[in-house]
Coordinates of C-alpha atoms and ligand atoms in Angstrom, one line a residue:
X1 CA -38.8 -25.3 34.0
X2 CA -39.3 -28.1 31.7
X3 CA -37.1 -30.6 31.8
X4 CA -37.7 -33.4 28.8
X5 CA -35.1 -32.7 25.8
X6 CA -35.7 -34.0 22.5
X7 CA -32.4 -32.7 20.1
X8 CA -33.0 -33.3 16.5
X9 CA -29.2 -33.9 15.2
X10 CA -26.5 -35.3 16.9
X11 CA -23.8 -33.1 14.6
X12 CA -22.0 -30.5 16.0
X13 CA -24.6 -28.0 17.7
X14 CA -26.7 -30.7 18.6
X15 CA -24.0 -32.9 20.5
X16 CA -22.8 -29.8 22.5
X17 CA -26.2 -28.7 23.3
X18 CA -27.1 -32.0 25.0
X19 CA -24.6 -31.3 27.2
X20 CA -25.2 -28.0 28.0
X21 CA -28.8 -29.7 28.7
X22 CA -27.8 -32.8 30.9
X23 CA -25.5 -30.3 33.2
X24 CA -28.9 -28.4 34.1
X25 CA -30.1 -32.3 35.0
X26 CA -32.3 -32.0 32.2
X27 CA -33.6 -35.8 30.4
X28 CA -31.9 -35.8 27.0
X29 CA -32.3 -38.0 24.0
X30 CA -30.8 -37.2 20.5
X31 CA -32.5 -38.2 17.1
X32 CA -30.4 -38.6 14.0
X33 CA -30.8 -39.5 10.9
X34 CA -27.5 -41.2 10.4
X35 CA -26.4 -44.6 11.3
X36 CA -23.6 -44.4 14.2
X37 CA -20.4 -42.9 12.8
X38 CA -18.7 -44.1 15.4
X39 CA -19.1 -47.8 13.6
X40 CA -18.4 -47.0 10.2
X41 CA -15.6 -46.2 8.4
X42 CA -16.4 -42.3 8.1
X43 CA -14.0 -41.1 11.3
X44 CA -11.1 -43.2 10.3
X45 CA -10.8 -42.3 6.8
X46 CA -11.1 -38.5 5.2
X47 CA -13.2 -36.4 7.2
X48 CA -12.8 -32.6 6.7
X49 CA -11.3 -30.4 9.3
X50 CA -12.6 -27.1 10.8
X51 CA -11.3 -23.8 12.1
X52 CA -11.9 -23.6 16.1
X53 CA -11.8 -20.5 17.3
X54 CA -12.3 -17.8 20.7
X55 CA -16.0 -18.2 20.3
X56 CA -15.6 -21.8 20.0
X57 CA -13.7 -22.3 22.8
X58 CA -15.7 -20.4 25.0
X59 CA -18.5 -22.3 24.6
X60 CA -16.8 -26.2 25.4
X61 CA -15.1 -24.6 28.7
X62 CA -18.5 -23.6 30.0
X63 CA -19.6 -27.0 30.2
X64 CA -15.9 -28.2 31.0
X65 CA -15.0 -30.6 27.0
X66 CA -12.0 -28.3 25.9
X67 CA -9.2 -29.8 27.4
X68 CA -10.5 -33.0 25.5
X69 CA -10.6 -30.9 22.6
X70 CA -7.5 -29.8 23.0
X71 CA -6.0 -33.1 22.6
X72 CA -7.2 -33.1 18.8
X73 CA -6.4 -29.6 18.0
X74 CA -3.4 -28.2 15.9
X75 CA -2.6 -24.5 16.5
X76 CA -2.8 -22.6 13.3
X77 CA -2.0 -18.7 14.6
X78 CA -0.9 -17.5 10.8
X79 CA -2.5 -18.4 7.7
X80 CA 0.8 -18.8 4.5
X81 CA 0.0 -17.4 1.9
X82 CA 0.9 -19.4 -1.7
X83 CA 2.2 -17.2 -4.4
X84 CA 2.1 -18.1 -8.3
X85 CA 5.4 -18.5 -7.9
X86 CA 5.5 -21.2 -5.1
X87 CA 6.6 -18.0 -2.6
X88 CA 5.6 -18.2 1.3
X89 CA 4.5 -15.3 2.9
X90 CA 3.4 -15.5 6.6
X91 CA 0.0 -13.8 7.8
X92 CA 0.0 -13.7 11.4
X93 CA -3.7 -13.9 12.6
X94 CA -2.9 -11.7 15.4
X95 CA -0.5 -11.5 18.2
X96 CA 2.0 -13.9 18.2
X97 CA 0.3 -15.8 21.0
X98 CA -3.2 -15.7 19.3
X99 CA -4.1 -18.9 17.0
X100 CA -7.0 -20.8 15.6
X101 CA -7.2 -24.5 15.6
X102 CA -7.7 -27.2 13.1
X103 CA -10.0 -29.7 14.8
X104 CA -11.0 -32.8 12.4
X105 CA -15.1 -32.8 12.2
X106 CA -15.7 -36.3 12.7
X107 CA -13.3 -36.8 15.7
X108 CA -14.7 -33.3 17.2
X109 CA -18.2 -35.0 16.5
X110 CA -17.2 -38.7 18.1
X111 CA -15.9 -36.6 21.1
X112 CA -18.9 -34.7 22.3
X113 CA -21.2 -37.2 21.4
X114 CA -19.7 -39.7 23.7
X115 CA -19.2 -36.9 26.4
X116 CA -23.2 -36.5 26.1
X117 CA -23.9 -40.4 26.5
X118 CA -21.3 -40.6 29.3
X119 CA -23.4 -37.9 30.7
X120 CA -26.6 -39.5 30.3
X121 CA -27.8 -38.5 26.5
X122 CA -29.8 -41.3 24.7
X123 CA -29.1 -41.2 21.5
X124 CA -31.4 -43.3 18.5
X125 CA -29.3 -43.3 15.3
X126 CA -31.2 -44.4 11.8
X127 CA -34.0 -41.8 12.5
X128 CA -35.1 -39.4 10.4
X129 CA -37.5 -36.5 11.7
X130 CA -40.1 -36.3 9.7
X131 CA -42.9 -33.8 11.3
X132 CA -43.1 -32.0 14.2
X133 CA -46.2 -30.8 15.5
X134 CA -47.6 -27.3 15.2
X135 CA -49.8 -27.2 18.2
X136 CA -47.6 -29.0 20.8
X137 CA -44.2 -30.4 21.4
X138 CA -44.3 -33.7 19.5
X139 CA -42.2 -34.9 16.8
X140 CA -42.9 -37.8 14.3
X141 CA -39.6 -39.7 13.1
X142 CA -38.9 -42.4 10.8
X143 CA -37.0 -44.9 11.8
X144 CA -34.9 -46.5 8.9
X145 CA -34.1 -50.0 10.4
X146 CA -37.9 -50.7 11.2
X147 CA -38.9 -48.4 8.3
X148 CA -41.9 -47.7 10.4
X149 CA -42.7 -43.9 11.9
X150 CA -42.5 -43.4 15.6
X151 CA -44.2 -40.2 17.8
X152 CA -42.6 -38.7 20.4
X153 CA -43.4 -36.4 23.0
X154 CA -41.3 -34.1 25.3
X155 CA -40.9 -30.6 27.0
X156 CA -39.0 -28.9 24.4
X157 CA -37.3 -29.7 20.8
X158 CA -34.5 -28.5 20.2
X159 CA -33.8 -28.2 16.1
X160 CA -29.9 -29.1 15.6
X161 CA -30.5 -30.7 12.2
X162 CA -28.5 -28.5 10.0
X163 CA -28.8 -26.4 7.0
X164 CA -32.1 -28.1 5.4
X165 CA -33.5 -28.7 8.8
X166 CA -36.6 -30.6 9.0
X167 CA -37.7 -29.0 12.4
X168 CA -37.2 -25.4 10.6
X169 CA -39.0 -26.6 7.2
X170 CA -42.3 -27.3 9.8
X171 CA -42.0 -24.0 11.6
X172 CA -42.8 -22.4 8.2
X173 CA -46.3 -23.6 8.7
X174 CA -46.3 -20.7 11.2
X175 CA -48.0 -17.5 10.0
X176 CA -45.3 -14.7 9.1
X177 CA -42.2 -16.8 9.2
X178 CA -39.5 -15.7 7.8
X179 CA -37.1 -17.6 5.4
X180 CA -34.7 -16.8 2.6
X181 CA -32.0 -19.0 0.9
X182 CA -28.9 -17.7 -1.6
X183 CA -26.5 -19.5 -3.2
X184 CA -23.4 -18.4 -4.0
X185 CA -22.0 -19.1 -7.8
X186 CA -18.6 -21.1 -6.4
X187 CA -18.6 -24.5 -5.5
X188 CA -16.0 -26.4 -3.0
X189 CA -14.9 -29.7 -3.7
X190 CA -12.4 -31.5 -0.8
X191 CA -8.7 -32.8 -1.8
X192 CA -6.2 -34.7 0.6
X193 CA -2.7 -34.1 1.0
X194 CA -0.9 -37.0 2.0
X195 CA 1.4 -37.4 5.1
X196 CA 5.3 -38.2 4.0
X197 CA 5.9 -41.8 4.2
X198 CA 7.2 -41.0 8.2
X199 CA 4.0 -39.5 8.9
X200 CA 5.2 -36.0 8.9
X201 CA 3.4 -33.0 7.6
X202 CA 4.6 -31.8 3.9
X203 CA 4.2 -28.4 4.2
X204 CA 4.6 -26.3 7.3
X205 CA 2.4 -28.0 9.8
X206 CA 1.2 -24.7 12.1
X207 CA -0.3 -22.7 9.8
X208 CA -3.4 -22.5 7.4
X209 CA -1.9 -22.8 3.5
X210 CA -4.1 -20.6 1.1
X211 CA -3.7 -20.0 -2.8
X212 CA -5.7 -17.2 -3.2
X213 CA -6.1 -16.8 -7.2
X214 CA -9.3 -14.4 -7.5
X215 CA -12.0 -16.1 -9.1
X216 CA -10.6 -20.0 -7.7
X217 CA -8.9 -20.1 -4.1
X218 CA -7.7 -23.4 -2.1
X219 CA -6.8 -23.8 1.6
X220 CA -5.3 -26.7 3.4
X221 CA -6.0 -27.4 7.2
X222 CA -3.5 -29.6 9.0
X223 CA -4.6 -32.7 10.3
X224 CA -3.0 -34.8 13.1
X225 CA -1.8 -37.9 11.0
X226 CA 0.3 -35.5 8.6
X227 CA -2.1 -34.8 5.8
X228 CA -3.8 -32.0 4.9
X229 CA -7.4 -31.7 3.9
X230 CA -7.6 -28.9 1.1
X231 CA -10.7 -27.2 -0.2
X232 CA -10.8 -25.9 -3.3
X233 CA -13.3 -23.1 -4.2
X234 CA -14.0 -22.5 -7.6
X235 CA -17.7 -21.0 -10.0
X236 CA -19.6 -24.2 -10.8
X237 CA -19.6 -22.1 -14.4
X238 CA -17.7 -20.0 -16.8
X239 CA -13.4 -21.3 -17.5
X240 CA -11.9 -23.4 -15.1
X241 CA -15.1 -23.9 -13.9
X242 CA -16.5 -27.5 -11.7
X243 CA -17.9 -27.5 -15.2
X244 CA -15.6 -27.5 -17.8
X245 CA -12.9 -29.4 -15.4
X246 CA -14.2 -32.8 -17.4
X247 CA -11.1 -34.5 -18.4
X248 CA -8.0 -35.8 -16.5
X249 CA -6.2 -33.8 -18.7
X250 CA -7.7 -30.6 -18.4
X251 CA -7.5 -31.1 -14.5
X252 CA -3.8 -31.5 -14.7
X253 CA -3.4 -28.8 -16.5
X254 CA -5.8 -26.3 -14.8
X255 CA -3.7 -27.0 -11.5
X256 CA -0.8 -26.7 -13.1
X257 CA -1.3 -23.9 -14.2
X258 CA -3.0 -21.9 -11.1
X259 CA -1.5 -24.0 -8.3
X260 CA 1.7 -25.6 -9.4
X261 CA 3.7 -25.7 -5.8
X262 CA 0.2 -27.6 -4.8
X263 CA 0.1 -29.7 -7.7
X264 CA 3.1 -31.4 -6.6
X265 CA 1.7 -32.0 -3.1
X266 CA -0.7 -34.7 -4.4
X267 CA 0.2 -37.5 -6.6
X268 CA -3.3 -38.8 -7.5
X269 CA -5.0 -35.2 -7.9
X270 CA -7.0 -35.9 -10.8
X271 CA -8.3 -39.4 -9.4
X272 CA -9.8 -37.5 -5.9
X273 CA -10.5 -34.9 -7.7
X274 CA -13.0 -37.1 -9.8
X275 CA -13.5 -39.0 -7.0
X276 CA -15.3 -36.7 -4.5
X277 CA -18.1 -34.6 -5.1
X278 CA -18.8 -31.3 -5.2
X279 CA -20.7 -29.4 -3.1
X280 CA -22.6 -25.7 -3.2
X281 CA -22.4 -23.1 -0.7
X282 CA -25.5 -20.7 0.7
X283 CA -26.7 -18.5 2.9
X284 CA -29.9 -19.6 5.1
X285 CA -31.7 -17.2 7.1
X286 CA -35.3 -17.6 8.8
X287 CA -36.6 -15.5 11.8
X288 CA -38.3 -16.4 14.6
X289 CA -35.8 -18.6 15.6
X290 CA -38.4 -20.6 18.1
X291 CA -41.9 -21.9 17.9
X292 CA -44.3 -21.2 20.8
X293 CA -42.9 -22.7 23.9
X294 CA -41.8 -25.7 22.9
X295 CA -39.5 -25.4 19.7
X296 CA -35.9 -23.8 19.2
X297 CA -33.2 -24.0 16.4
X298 CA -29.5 -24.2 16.9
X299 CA -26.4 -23.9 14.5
X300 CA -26.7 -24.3 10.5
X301 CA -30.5 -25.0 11.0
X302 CA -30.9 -21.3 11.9
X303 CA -28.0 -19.8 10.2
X304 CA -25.9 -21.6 7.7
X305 CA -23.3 -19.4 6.1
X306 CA -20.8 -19.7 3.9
X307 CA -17.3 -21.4 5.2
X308 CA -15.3 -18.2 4.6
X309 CA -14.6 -17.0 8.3
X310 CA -14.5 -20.4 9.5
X311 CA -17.0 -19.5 12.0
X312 CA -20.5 -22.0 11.1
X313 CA -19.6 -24.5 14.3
X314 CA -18.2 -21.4 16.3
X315 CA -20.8 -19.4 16.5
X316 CA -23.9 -22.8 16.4
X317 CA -21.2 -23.7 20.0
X318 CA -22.5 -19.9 20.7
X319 CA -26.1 -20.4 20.2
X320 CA -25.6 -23.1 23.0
X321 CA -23.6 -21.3 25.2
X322 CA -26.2 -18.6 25.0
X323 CA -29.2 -20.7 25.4
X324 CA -28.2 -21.6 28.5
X325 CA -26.9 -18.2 29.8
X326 CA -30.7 -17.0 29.2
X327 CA -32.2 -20.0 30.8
X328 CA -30.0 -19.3 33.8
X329 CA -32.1 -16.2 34.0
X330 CA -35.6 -17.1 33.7
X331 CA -37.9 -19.8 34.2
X332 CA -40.6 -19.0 31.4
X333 CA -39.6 -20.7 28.7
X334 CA -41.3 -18.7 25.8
X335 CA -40.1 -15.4 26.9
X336 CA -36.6 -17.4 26.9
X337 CA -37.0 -18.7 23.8
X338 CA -38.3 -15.2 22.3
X339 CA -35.2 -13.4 23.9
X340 CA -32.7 -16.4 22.0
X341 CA -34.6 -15.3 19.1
X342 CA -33.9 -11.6 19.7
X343 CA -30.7 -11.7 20.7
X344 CA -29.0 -14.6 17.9
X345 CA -31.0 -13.5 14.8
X346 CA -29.0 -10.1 14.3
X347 CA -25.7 -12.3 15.3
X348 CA -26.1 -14.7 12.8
X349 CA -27.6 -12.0 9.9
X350 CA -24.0 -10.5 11.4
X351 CA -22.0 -14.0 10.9
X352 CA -23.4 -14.0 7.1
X353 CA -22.3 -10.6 6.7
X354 CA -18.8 -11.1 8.0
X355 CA -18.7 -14.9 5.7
X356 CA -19.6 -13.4 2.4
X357 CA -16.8 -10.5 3.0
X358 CA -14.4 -12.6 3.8
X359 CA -14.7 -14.5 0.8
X360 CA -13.7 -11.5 -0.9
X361 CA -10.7 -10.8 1.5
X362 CA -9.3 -14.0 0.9
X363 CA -9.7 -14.4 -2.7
X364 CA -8.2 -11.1 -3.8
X365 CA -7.0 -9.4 -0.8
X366 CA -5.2 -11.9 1.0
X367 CA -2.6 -11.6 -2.2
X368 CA -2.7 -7.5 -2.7
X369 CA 0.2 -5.7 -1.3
X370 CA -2.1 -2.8 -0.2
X371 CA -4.2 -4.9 1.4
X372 CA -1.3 -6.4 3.5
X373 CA -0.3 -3.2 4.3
X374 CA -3.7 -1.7 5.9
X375 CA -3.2 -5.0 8.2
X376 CA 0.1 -4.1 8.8
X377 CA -1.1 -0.8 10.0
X378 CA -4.0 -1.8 11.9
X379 CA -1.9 -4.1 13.9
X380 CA 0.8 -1.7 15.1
X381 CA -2.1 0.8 16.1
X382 CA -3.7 -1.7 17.7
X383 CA -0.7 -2.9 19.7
X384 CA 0.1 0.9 21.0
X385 CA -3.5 1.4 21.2
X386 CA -5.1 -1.9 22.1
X387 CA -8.5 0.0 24.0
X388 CA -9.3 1.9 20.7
X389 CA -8.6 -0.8 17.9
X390 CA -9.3 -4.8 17.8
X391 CA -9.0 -5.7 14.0
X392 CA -11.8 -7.4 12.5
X393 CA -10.3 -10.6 12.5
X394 CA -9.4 -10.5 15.8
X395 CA -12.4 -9.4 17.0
X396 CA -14.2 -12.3 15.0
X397 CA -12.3 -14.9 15.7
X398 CA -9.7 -13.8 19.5
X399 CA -12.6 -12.8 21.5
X400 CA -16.7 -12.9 21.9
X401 CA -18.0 -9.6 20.7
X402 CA -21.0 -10.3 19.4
X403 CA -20.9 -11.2 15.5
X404 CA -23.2 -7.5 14.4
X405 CA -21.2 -5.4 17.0
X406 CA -18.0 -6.7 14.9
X407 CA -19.5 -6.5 11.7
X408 CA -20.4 -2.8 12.7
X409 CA -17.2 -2.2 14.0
X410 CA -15.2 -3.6 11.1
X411 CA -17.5 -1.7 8.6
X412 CA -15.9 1.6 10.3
X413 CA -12.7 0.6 10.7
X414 CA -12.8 -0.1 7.1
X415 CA -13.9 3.7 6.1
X416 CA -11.0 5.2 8.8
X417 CA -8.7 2.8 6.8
X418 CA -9.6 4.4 3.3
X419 CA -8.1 7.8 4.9
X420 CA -4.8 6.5 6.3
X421 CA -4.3 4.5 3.1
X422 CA -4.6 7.3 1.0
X423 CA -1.9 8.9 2.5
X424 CA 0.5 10.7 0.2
X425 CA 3.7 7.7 0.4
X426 CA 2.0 5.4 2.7
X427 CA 4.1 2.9 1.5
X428 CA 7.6 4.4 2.9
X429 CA 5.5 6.6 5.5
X430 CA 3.7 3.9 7.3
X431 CA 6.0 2.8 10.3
X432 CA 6.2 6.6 11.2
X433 CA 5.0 8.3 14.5
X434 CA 3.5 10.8 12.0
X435 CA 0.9 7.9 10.3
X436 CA -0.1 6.6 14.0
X437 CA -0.5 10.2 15.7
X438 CA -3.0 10.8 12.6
X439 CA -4.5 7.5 12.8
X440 CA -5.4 8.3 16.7
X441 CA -6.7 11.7 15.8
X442 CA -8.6 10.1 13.3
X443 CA -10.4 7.6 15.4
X444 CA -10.9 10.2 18.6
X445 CA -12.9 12.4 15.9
X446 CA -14.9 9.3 15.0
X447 CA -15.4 8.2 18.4
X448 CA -16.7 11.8 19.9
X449 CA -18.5 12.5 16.8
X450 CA -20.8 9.0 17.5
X451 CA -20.8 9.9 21.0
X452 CA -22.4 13.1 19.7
X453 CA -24.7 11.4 17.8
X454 CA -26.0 9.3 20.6
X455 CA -26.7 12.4 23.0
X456 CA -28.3 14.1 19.8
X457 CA -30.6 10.5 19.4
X458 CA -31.2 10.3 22.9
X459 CA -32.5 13.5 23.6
X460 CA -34.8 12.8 20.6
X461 CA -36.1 9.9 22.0
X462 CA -36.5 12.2 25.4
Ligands
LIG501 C1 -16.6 -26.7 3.6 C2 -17.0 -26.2 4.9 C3 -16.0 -25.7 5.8 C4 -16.4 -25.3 7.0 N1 -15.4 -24.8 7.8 C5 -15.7 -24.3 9.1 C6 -14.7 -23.9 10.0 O1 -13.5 -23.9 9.6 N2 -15.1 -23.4 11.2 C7 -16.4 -23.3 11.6 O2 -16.7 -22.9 12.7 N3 -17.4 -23.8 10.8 C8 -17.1 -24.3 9.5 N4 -18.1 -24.8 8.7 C9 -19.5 -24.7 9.2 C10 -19.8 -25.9 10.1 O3 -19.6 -27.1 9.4 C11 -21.3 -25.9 10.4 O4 -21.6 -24.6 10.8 C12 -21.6 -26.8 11.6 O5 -21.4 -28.1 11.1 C13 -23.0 -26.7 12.0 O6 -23.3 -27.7 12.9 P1 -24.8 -28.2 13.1 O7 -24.8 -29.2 14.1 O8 -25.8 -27.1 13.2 O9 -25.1 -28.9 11.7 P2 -24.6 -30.2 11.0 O10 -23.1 -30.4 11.4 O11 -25.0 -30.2 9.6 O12 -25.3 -31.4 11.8 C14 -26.7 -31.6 11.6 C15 -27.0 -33.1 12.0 O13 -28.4 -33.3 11.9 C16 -28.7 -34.5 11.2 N5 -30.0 -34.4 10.6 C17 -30.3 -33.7 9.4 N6 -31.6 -33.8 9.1 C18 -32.1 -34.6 10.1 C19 -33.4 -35.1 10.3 N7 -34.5 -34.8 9.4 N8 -33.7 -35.9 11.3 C20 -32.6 -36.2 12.2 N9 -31.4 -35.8 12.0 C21 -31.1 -35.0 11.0 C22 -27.5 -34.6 10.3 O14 -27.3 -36.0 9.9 C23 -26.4 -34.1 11.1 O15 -25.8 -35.1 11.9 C24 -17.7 -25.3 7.4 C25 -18.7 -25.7 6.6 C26 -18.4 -26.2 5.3 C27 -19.4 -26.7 4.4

C-alpha cells in the first residue's frame, strides 16, 4: 500500500482525512490555499456555524476527535418554528434524546487541523494547486509568499479542495468524465444575532430558530458566546429579492414586514446586512470520483449540495470514514479507489436529492398544519413500531443509512403518507388505534408486495 499523502485542502474533509491517513501511519502533508486561520482574525470574529449530525459523529469517533468536538458543540434536538405573529412552536427532531449540534466552522476547522499536526500532518498554507498531473501522481502548486510554482510528488492525492476544486477541474481532462453544475435561484446572505450584554443567548439557546416564509426563509444556529449566526435565504430576483433590497430603507421595512420578532433581535440589521455578501447555492456532481491509482476527491469537491439538510460536512466526514473502511479491505489501490467511486457517487447524487427537498420542506412545510400533522403521525408509528418506520429525518440525520437507501425509503414513506392523510377526519381521527392499525396494514402490504417483486426480479435474472 502506498503510503505518501498529498491532501489538497485543509477545510473540513481535508483536515479529517489526514487523520484518518496518519492513524494507518501513512506520511501526510496538507496544501492550502489560505494563509493560516489560526493567525488571523477569521476564528475569533463571525464565522458561520454548522449542523453536526449521526453521520458526522460517526465519522470523528472512528479516529477518536469527538469528545474534543464535543466541547464546542450546542445540542439543538428541536428546530422552533417562528410564526408571522412572533408564535413559538417546537419541532422535535426526533425522540426526545435525539439532537443535532451547532458546531462553529472555524473552531471545528482549527480543531482537526491541529489534531492532524499533533499527529504528524505537515501542512504548507499560502499554496494554491494549480495542476495536477494526468499521467502520474504529481501536483504543481503556487506558492503565494514566493509567488513561484513548486512540483510535488507522492503516492496518492487526495482532492479536499471544495466545491470549485482544482484537483476535480484536471480530472476533466480525462476521457468520459462526468460533470454537471445547477444553481439554485435563492441566495443566502449571513446575519449575527448578538449575545445580551451578560453573554446570554436571546432567544432559546437549544434549539434551531427558523422563519419559514415560502419564497424567503431564515434560520439561526446557536453559538457558544450567546449569539446566533442567521442565514437568510432569499431569490437573487423578482420582490424582496438580494436585488431590489438596495436601500436601508427598503431593508427595514422588508424585515419588518416578513420577520418582525427577528427584526428586533438585531439592532444594526441593515448595516450587516450591507455589510456581508451574498452568496449562491448549487449542486455539483462529477463521476468517476478517482483518477487512475493515484487521485481521489473528498467532500464538496465531489458533491457540494445545497445547505438544506445540513448534511455537506456530514456526509464529506463520511467519504473519510469510508475511505478508510475500504482500504482496511484491500491493498490495490485502484480497485479501492474504483469501489469509493462506486459506492459514494449514488450517496451523494442521494444527499443532493434529500438537500433540494428539504428546501422545500422547510420553506413551506415546516409552517403547514398538515404537514405537521403527517410528522406527528409518522412519529407515533414509528415509536410503537420502531422496526417498520425511521422517519426521513431521522434516518438522515440519527443514524448511517446510506444517503440513496434514505432517499428511497423516504420517497415511499412519502406515498404511504398520501393515504393516511387522506383519511376522512384525520384531523380528530389521528391519535386513534383505528389510524395506526391501518397505517401497519398499509406498510405490511407495501413491504410483502416489494418482497414480491424481488422474488419475481430474481427469478428473472435466474
Ligand atoms: C451556508 C451553508 C451552510 C451549511 N451548513 C451545513 C450544515 O449545517 N451541516 C453540514 O453538514 N454542512 C453544511 N454545509 C456544507 C459544508 O460547509 C460543506 O459541505 C463542507 O465545508 C465541505 O468541506 P470540504 O472540506 O469538502 O470543503 P471546504 O470546507 O470548502 O474546504 C476546502 C478547502 O480547500 C481549500 N482550497 C480550495 N481550492 C484550493 C486550491 N486550488 N489549492 C489548495 N487549497 C484549496 C479552501 O481554501 C478550503 O480550505 C453548509 C454550507 C453552506 C454554504
Amino acid at each position: 500500500m502506498k503510503k505518501n499523502i498529498v491532501i489538497v485542502g485543509a477545510g473540513l474533509a481535508g483536515s479529517l482525512c489526514a487523520l484518518y491517513m496518519l492513524k494507518r501511519g501513512y506520511q501526510v502533508r496538507i496544501y492550502e490555499r489560505r494563509p493560516d486561520m489560526r493567525k488571523t482574525a477569521l476564528v475569533a470574529g463571525r464565522s458561520i456555524n454548522l449542523a453536526l449530525s449521526k453521520r458526522g459523529w460517526t465519522a470523528l469517533e472512528k479516529v477518536n476527535v469527538d469528545e474534543y468536538v464535543r466541547d464546542i458543540a450546542i445540542p439543538m434536538p428541536k428546530r422552533i418554528m417562528h410564526d408571522d405573529d412572533g408564535s413559538l412552536t417546537d419541532q422535535y427532531y426526533g425522540n426526545e434524546d435525539q439532537a443535532i449540534f451547532s458546531v462553529p466552522r472555524g473552531g471545528l476547522n482549527v480543531l482537526l487541523m491541529n489534531l492532524a499536526e499533533k499527529e504528524g500532518a505537515k501542512i504548507f498554507f499560502n499554496h494554491k494547486c494549480i495542476d495536477v498531473s494526468f499521467d502520474k501522481a504529481e501536483l504543481i502548486f503556487y506558492n503565494n509568499a514566493t509567488q513561484k510554482n513548486i512540483t510535488i510528488e507522492c503516492d496518492l492525492i487526495v482532492g479536499a479542495d471544495g466545491a470549485y476544486s482544482a484537483v476535480r477541474d484536471k480530472m476533466m481532462r480525462q476521457d468520459r468524465f462526468q460533470f454537471s453544475q445547477f444553481y439554485i435561484e435563492h441566495g443566502y446572505k449571513e446575519l449575527l444575532i448578538p449575545a445580551n450584554p451578560d453573554g446570554t443567548h436571546k432567544i432559546e439557546k437549544n434549539a434551531l430558530h427558523i422563519w419559514p416564509r415560502g419564497n424567503f426563509m431564515l434560520i439561526a444556529l446557536p453559538n457558544l458566546d450567546g449569539s446566533y449566526t442567521c442565514t437568510l435565504f432569499s431569490p437573487f430576483e423578482g420582490n424582496d429579492s438580494f436585488e431590489k433590497l438596495d436601500t436601508t430603507q427598503k431593508v427595514n421595512e422588508f424585515f419588518s414586514r416578513v420577520f418582525p420578532d427577528f427584526t428586533k433581535l438585531i439592532p444594526d440589521l441593515s448595516d450587516q446586512f450591507f455589510k456581508n455578501p451574498t452568496s449562491s447555492m448549487g449542486i455539483f456532481k462529477c463521476y468517476p470520483w478517482h483518477l487512475n491509482d493515484y487521485c481521489v476527491l473528498i467532500g464538496d469537491s465531489a458533491h457540494a449540495t445545497v445547505p438544506f439538510y445540513g448534511q455537506g460536512m456530514n456526509a464529506s466526514f463520511e467519504d473519510c470514514r469510508i475511505l478508510d473502511e475500504l482500504i482496511n479491505d484491500e491493498d490495490d489501490l485502484k480497485s479501492i479507489l474504483i469501489r469509493y467511486s462506486q459506492a459514494r457517487k449514488s450517496n451523494g447524487d442521494g444527499l443532493q436529492d434529500l438537500s433540494l427537498h428539504n428546501f422545500i420542506v422547510m420553506r413551506d412545510k415546516t409552517a403547514d398544519p398538515k404537514f405537521l400533522l403527517q410528522k406527528k403521525i409518522e412519529q407515533k408509528f414509528s415509536k410503537l413500531h420502531p422496526e417498520k418506520w425511521v422517519p426521513l429525518y431521522s434516518m438522515v440525520s440519527f443514524t448511517n443509512t446510506p444517503y440513496s437507501e434514505a432517499w428511497k425509503i423516504g420517497m415511499k414513506q412519502e406515498k404511504l403518507m398520501e393515504q393516511i392523510m387522506s383519511i376522512e377526519n384525520i384531523n380528530e381521527l389521528w391519535d386513534t388505534d383505528e389510524v395506526m392499525k391501518k397505517m401497519l396494514k398499509i406498510v405490511k402490504n407495501t413491504q410483502k408486495s416489494a418482497k414480491k417483486c424481488k422474488k419475481v426480479q430474481k427469478s428473472a435474472k435466474n
